[in-house]
mmCIF file of C-alpha atoms in Angstrom:
data_model
loop_
_atom_site.group_PDB
_atom_site.id
_atom_site.type_symbol
_atom_site.label_atom_id
_atom_site.label_comp_id
_atom_site.label_asym_id
_atom_site.label_seq_id
_atom_site.Cartn_x
_atom_site.Cartn_y
_atom_site.Cartn_z
ATOM 1 C CA ALA K 1 -18.530 0.036 0.260
ATOM 2 C CA GLN K 2 -15.748 2.713 -0.131
ATOM 3 C CA SER K 3 -13.634 3.817 -3.038
ATOM 4 C CA VAL K 4 -10.604 5.845 -3.689
ATOM 5 C CA THR K 5 -10.273 7.816 -6.959
ATOM 6 C CA GLN K 6 -7.273 9.504 -8.038
ATOM 7 C CA LEU K 7 -8.045 11.923 -11.045
ATOM 8 C CA ASP K 8 -5.006 11.469 -12.348
ATOM 9 C CA SER K 9 -3.291 8.885 -13.807
ATOM 10 C CA GLN K 10 0.278 10.632 -14.681
ATOM 11 C CA VAL K 11 1.728 14.383 -13.384
ATOM 12 C CA PRO K 12 4.019 15.694 -15.088
ATOM 13 C CA VAL K 13 6.051 18.979 -14.127
ATOM 14 C CA PHE K 14 9.455 21.293 -14.076
ATOM 15 C CA GLU K 15 11.396 20.981 -11.027
ATOM 16 C CA GLU K 16 10.648 23.916 -8.535
ATOM 17 C CA ALA K 17 6.929 23.738 -10.096
ATOM 18 C CA PRO K 18 4.077 23.490 -7.229
ATOM 19 C CA VAL K 19 1.948 20.436 -7.539
ATOM 20 C CA GLU K 20 -1.040 18.855 -6.794
ATOM 21 C CA LEU K 21 -2.240 15.482 -6.653
ATOM 22 C CA ARG K 22 -5.880 15.153 -6.619
ATOM 23 C CA CYS K 23 -7.596 12.227 -3.808
ATOM 24 C CA ASN K 24 -11.164 11.964 -3.747
ATOM 25 C CA TYR K 25 -12.907 9.025 -1.616
ATOM 26 C CA SER K 26 -16.112 7.692 -0.702
ATOM 27 C CA SER K 27 -17.605 6.276 2.278
ATOM 28 C CA SER K 28 -20.683 6.351 4.544
ATOM 29 C CA VAL K 29 -18.626 6.178 7.630
ATOM 30 C CA SER K 30 -16.093 8.005 9.128
ATOM 31 C CA VAL K 31 -12.383 7.158 7.895
ATOM 32 C CA TYR K 32 -8.413 7.640 7.822
ATOM 33 C CA LEU K 33 -6.777 8.944 5.186
ATOM 34 C CA PHE K 34 -3.338 8.090 3.871
ATOM 35 C CA TRP K 35 -0.535 9.085 0.816
ATOM 36 C CA TYR K 36 1.807 6.604 0.398
ATOM 37 C CA VAL K 37 5.100 6.942 -1.774
ATOM 38 C CA GLN K 38 6.361 4.248 -3.896
ATOM 39 C CA TYR K 39 9.820 4.726 -5.434
ATOM 40 C CA PRO K 40 10.669 2.823 -8.690
ATOM 41 C CA ASN K 41 11.558 -0.827 -7.456
ATOM 42 C CA GLN K 42 10.444 -0.550 -4.122
ATOM 43 C CA GLY K 43 7.367 -0.957 -1.445
ATOM 44 C CA LEU K 44 5.035 1.722 -0.393
ATOM 45 C CA GLN K 45 6.597 4.122 2.175
ATOM 46 C CA LEU K 46 4.355 6.250 4.321
ATOM 47 C CA LEU K 47 4.210 9.901 3.390
ATOM 48 C CA LEU K 48 1.582 11.217 5.708
ATOM 49 C CA LYS K 49 -1.655 10.644 7.583
ATOM 50 C CA TYR K 50 -4.771 12.094 8.247
ATOM 51 C CA LEU K 51 -6.770 10.564 11.727
ATOM 52 C CA SER K 52 -8.508 13.161 13.467
ATOM 53 C CA GLY K 53 -7.547 17.150 14.440
ATOM 54 C CA SER K 54 -6.284 19.586 12.256
ATOM 55 C CA THR K 55 -7.142 19.218 8.399
ATOM 56 C CA LEU K 56 -4.078 19.938 7.368
ATOM 57 C CA VAL K 57 -1.380 17.492 7.300
ATOM 58 C CA GLU K 58 2.632 17.888 6.954
ATOM 59 C CA SER K 59 5.488 15.467 5.668
ATOM 60 C CA ILE K 60 9.084 15.532 6.889
ATOM 61 C CA ASN K 61 9.649 16.485 3.193
ATOM 62 C CA GLY K 62 7.767 19.233 2.135
ATOM 63 C CA PHE K 63 4.495 17.819 1.391
ATOM 64 C CA GLU K 64 1.019 18.741 2.481
ATOM 65 C CA ALA K 65 -2.470 17.718 2.411
ATOM 66 C CA GLU K 66 -5.754 18.786 3.682
ATOM 67 C CA PHE K 67 -8.475 16.866 4.665
ATOM 68 C CA ASN K 68 -12.060 18.349 3.201
ATOM 69 C CA LYS K 69 -14.941 15.931 4.407
ATOM 70 C CA SER K 70 -18.046 18.341 2.584
ATOM 71 C CA GLN K 71 -15.803 17.729 -0.618
ATOM 72 C CA THR K 72 -14.405 13.811 0.082
ATOM 73 C CA SER K 73 -11.043 15.058 -0.853
ATOM 74 C CA PHE K 74 -7.580 14.959 0.466
ATOM 75 C CA HIS K 75 -5.385 16.531 -2.657
ATOM 76 C CA LEU K 76 -1.558 16.451 -1.937
ATOM 77 C CA ARG K 77 0.133 19.280 -2.411
ATOM 78 C CA LYS K 78 4.111 20.593 -2.895
ATOM 79 C CA PRO K 79 5.004 24.243 -3.349
ATOM 80 C CA SER K 80 8.356 23.215 -5.023
ATOM 81 C CA VAL K 81 9.439 20.191 -6.206
ATOM 82 C CA HIS K 82 12.645 17.996 -7.061
ATOM 83 C CA ILE K 83 14.066 15.465 -9.480
ATOM 84 C CA SER K 84 14.072 13.044 -6.315
ATOM 85 C CA ASP K 85 10.001 13.386 -5.824
ATOM 86 C CA THR K 86 9.573 11.305 -9.002
ATOM 87 C CA ALA K 87 7.322 8.296 -7.813
ATOM 88 C CA GLU K 88 4.382 6.673 -7.887
ATOM 89 C CA TYR K 89 1.578 8.312 -5.078
ATOM 90 C CA PHE K 90 -1.456 6.000 -4.010
ATOM 91 C CA CYS K 91 -4.031 7.755 -1.587
ATOM 92 C CA ALA K 92 -5.782 5.379 0.569
ATOM 93 C CA VAL K 93 -8.723 5.477 2.965
ATOM 94 C CA SER K 94 -9.839 2.715 6.106
ATOM 95 C CA GLU K 95 -12.688 2.198 7.490
ATOM 96 C CA GLY K 96 -11.130 2.781 11.035
ATOM 97 C CA ASN K 97 -11.571 0.005 12.628
ATOM 98 C CA GLN K 98 -8.258 -1.802 11.254
ATOM 99 C CA GLY K 99 -5.107 0.775 9.922
ATOM 100 C CA GLY K 100 -3.659 -1.751 8.161
ATOM 101 C CA LYS K 101 -6.759 -3.050 6.228
ATOM 102 C CA LEU K 102 -7.099 -0.194 3.125
ATOM 103 C CA ILE K 103 -9.014 0.921 0.482
ATOM 104 C CA PHE K 104 -6.214 2.394 -2.629
ATOM 105 C CA GLY K 105 -6.725 4.695 -5.293
ATOM 106 C CA GLN K 106 -5.239 3.603 -9.000
ATOM 107 C CA GLY K 107 -1.678 5.645 -8.122
ATOM 108 C CA THR K 108 -0.817 8.875 -9.716
ATOM 109 C CA GLU K 109 2.823 8.872 -11.514
ATOM 110 C CA LEU K 110 4.603 11.915 -10.013
ATOM 111 C CA SER K 111 7.669 12.815 -13.439
ATOM 112 C CA VAL K 112 10.067 15.672 -12.529
ATOM 113 C CA LYS K 113 11.682 16.978 -15.005
ATOM 114 C CA PRO K 114 14.876 19.266 -14.894
ATOM 115 C CA GLU Q 1 17.491 -4.948 9.932
ATOM 116 C CA THR Q 2 14.668 -2.597 8.576
ATOM 117 C CA GLY Q 3 11.249 -3.150 9.576
ATOM 118 C CA VAL Q 4 9.350 -5.661 7.181
ATOM 119 C CA THR Q 5 11.891 -7.849 5.412
ATOM 120 C CA GLN Q 6 10.542 -9.753 1.858
ATOM 121 C CA THR Q 7 12.467 -13.068 0.549
ATOM 122 C CA PRO Q 8 13.007 -13.617 -2.592
ATOM 123 C CA ARG Q 9 12.814 -10.165 -3.733
ATOM 124 C CA HIS Q 10 12.132 -11.486 -7.565
ATOM 125 C CA LEU Q 11 10.275 -15.484 -8.507
ATOM 126 C CA VAL Q 12 10.029 -16.267 -11.677
ATOM 127 C CA MET Q 13 8.071 -19.508 -11.604
ATOM 128 C CA GLY Q 14 6.087 -22.273 -14.009
ATOM 129 C CA MET Q 15 2.263 -22.499 -13.578
ATOM 130 C CA THR Q 16 2.914 -26.329 -11.781
ATOM 131 C CA ASN Q 17 5.376 -25.690 -9.235
ATOM 132 C CA LYS Q 18 5.350 -24.936 -5.761
ATOM 133 C CA LYS Q 19 6.795 -21.941 -4.191
ATOM 134 C CA SER Q 20 6.373 -19.621 -1.293
ATOM 135 C CA LEU Q 21 7.095 -16.307 -0.177
ATOM 136 C CA LYS Q 22 7.911 -14.989 2.539
ATOM 137 C CA CYS Q 23 7.760 -11.975 4.801
ATOM 138 C CA GLU Q 24 9.292 -10.939 7.917
ATOM 139 C CA GLN Q 25 8.789 -7.524 10.542
ATOM 140 C CA HIS Q 26 10.605 -6.447 13.076
ATOM 141 C CA LEU Q 27 8.372 -4.357 14.423
ATOM 142 C CA GLY Q 28 6.479 -5.383 17.509
ATOM 143 C CA HIS Q 29 2.638 -5.688 15.377
ATOM 144 C CA ASN Q 30 0.155 -8.024 15.718
ATOM 145 C CA ALA Q 31 -1.483 -7.349 12.373
ATOM 146 C CA MET Q 32 -0.383 -8.824 8.829
ATOM 147 C CA TYR Q 33 -0.991 -8.123 5.293
ATOM 148 C CA TRP Q 34 -0.834 -9.334 1.944
ATOM 149 C CA TYR Q 35 -1.232 -7.192 -0.848
ATOM 150 C CA LYS Q 36 -1.540 -7.359 -4.192
ATOM 151 C CA GLN Q 37 -0.141 -5.132 -6.998
ATOM 152 C CA SER Q 38 -0.533 -5.844 -10.409
ATOM 153 C CA ALA Q 39 -0.449 -3.490 -13.459
ATOM 154 C CA LYS Q 40 -2.412 -0.758 -14.286
ATOM 155 C CA LYS Q 41 -4.909 -1.265 -10.751
ATOM 156 C CA PRO Q 42 -5.234 -0.093 -7.889
ATOM 157 C CA LEU Q 43 -3.731 -2.641 -4.757
ATOM 158 C CA GLU Q 44 -5.916 -5.297 -3.823
ATOM 159 C CA LEU Q 45 -6.262 -6.532 -0.126
ATOM 160 C CA MET Q 46 -5.841 -10.088 -0.353
ATOM 161 C CA PHE Q 47 -5.393 -11.285 3.248
ATOM 162 C CA VAL Q 48 -5.700 -10.045 6.701
ATOM 163 C CA TYR Q 49 -4.133 -12.091 10.184
ATOM 164 C CA ASN Q 50 -4.610 -10.802 13.312
ATOM 165 C CA PHE Q 51 -3.163 -12.337 16.582
ATOM 166 C CA LYS Q 52 -1.481 -15.206 14.008
ATOM 167 C CA GLU Q 53 -5.403 -15.646 13.093
ATOM 168 C CA GLN Q 54 -6.589 -15.230 10.238
ATOM 169 C CA THR Q 55 -9.687 -12.731 9.964
ATOM 170 C CA GLU Q 56 -9.769 -11.554 6.264
ATOM 171 C CA ASN Q 57 -9.801 -13.386 2.671
ATOM 172 C CA ASN Q 58 -10.648 -10.978 0.117
ATOM 173 C CA SER Q 59 -12.278 -13.896 -2.544
ATOM 174 C CA VAL Q 60 -8.664 -14.782 -3.210
ATOM 175 C CA PRO Q 61 -8.489 -18.559 -5.256
ATOM 176 C CA SER Q 62 -7.299 -21.343 -3.748
ATOM 177 C CA ARG Q 63 -4.123 -21.775 -5.280
ATOM 178 C CA PHE Q 64 -2.954 -18.859 -2.666
ATOM 179 C CA SER Q 65 -2.700 -19.896 0.538
ATOM 180 C CA PRO Q 66 -1.332 -18.303 3.950
ATOM 181 C CA GLU Q 67 0.329 -19.332 6.847
ATOM 182 C CA CYS Q 68 0.899 -17.258 9.756
ATOM 183 C CA PRO Q 69 2.955 -19.443 12.562
ATOM 184 C CA ASN Q 70 3.454 -16.043 14.791
ATOM 185 C CA SER Q 71 2.949 -12.449 14.749
ATOM 186 C CA SER Q 72 6.499 -11.687 13.287
ATOM 187 C CA HIS Q 73 6.338 -13.872 10.120
ATOM 188 C CA LEU Q 74 3.686 -14.398 7.447
ATOM 189 C CA PHE Q 75 4.173 -16.741 4.395
ATOM 190 C CA LEU Q 76 2.148 -16.812 0.882
ATOM 191 C CA HIS Q 77 2.604 -20.194 -0.668
ATOM 192 C CA LEU Q 78 1.779 -20.687 -4.533
ATOM 193 C CA HIS Q 79 0.904 -23.594 -6.381
ATOM 194 C CA THR Q 80 -0.548 -23.921 -9.734
ATOM 195 C CA LEU Q 81 -0.637 -20.101 -10.904
ATOM 196 C CA GLN Q 82 -1.863 -18.668 -13.965
ATOM 197 C CA PRO Q 83 0.435 -15.887 -16.238
ATOM 198 C CA GLU Q 84 -2.632 -13.441 -15.171
ATOM 199 C CA ASP Q 85 -1.023 -13.430 -11.279
ATOM 200 C CA SER Q 86 2.243 -12.318 -12.074
ATOM 201 C CA ALA Q 87 2.250 -9.348 -9.933
ATOM 202 C CA LEU Q 88 4.186 -7.639 -7.450
ATOM 203 C CA TYR Q 89 3.145 -8.852 -3.567
ATOM 204 C CA LEU Q 90 3.781 -6.879 -1.195
ATOM 205 C CA CYS Q 91 3.322 -7.657 3.023
ATOM 206 C CA ALA Q 92 2.276 -5.108 5.124
ATOM 207 C CA SER Q 93 2.022 -4.840 9.079
ATOM 208 C CA SER Q 94 0.591 -2.964 11.807
ATOM 209 C CA GLN Q 95 -0.898 -2.328 15.274
ATOM 210 C CA GLU Q 96 -4.672 -3.573 15.088
ATOM 211 C CA ARG Q 97 -6.392 -0.969 16.145
ATOM 212 C CA SER Q 98 -7.585 1.804 14.221
ATOM 213 C CA ARG Q 99 -4.994 4.363 14.552
ATOM 214 C CA PHE Q 100 -2.079 2.833 13.472
ATOM 215 C CA GLU Q 101 -0.465 2.805 9.438
ATOM 216 C CA ALA Q 102 0.527 0.046 7.777
ATOM 217 C CA PHE Q 103 4.125 -0.384 6.849
ATOM 218 C CA PHE Q 104 5.023 -2.232 3.993
ATOM 219 C CA GLY Q 105 7.948 -4.331 3.206
ATOM 220 C CA GLN Q 106 9.872 -4.328 -0.681
ATOM 221 C CA GLY Q 107 7.790 -6.731 -2.550
ATOM 222 C CA THR Q 108 8.186 -9.905 -4.469
ATOM 223 C CA ARG Q 109 8.019 -9.264 -8.213
ATOM 224 C CA LEU Q 110 6.985 -12.885 -9.728
ATOM 225 C CA THR Q 111 6.511 -13.949 -13.005
ATOM 226 C CA VAL Q 112 4.458 -16.782 -13.935
ATOM 227 C CA VAL Q 113 5.540 -18.376 -17.051
#
């Protein structure tokens, strides 16, 4: 069975510092990988996704994630965070037969302090 | 119009009430989903509909009854709920093929009293 583990439930960081949110998954088949972000009192928004091809994927607001098949990881990074990045971040996998059928990690609460 | 719209945003209901959650998508997708987000727990997939047909029910209690009259609308009918059913219920839609990601609504915050 698939599972997703986000290793940190909370990550406090100062503004303009770099951050890494860790995600590991387990699956016996090929997967597609996603990072979603949830701002307070909002639904989930897709941040970035890995389907195939280049293992490094980037979002429009400076986040990037690298798919590492050997380590079964898909960590999310940003070199310099802003206050507005404060949110909960969810890593998710789909088994490949339907992109909307997702297994989520527990979420990481990113708190950016001035 | 936002892509996926859920109403109401907040709902408080008693354990003997009957209520319904509504979801509408304007993205031309053919798959729709209900997810449950409880405090301190990962999001859980509840139901999947493809082309209006239910294709997955993840052992959801029968007090939750989904309905999908067409590819743009999805309902979740609620009756005789328990306090532990209090959660954020999220609707999502996608193309049914594997390479297409899900788009989520803003959710309905349900409190059962």
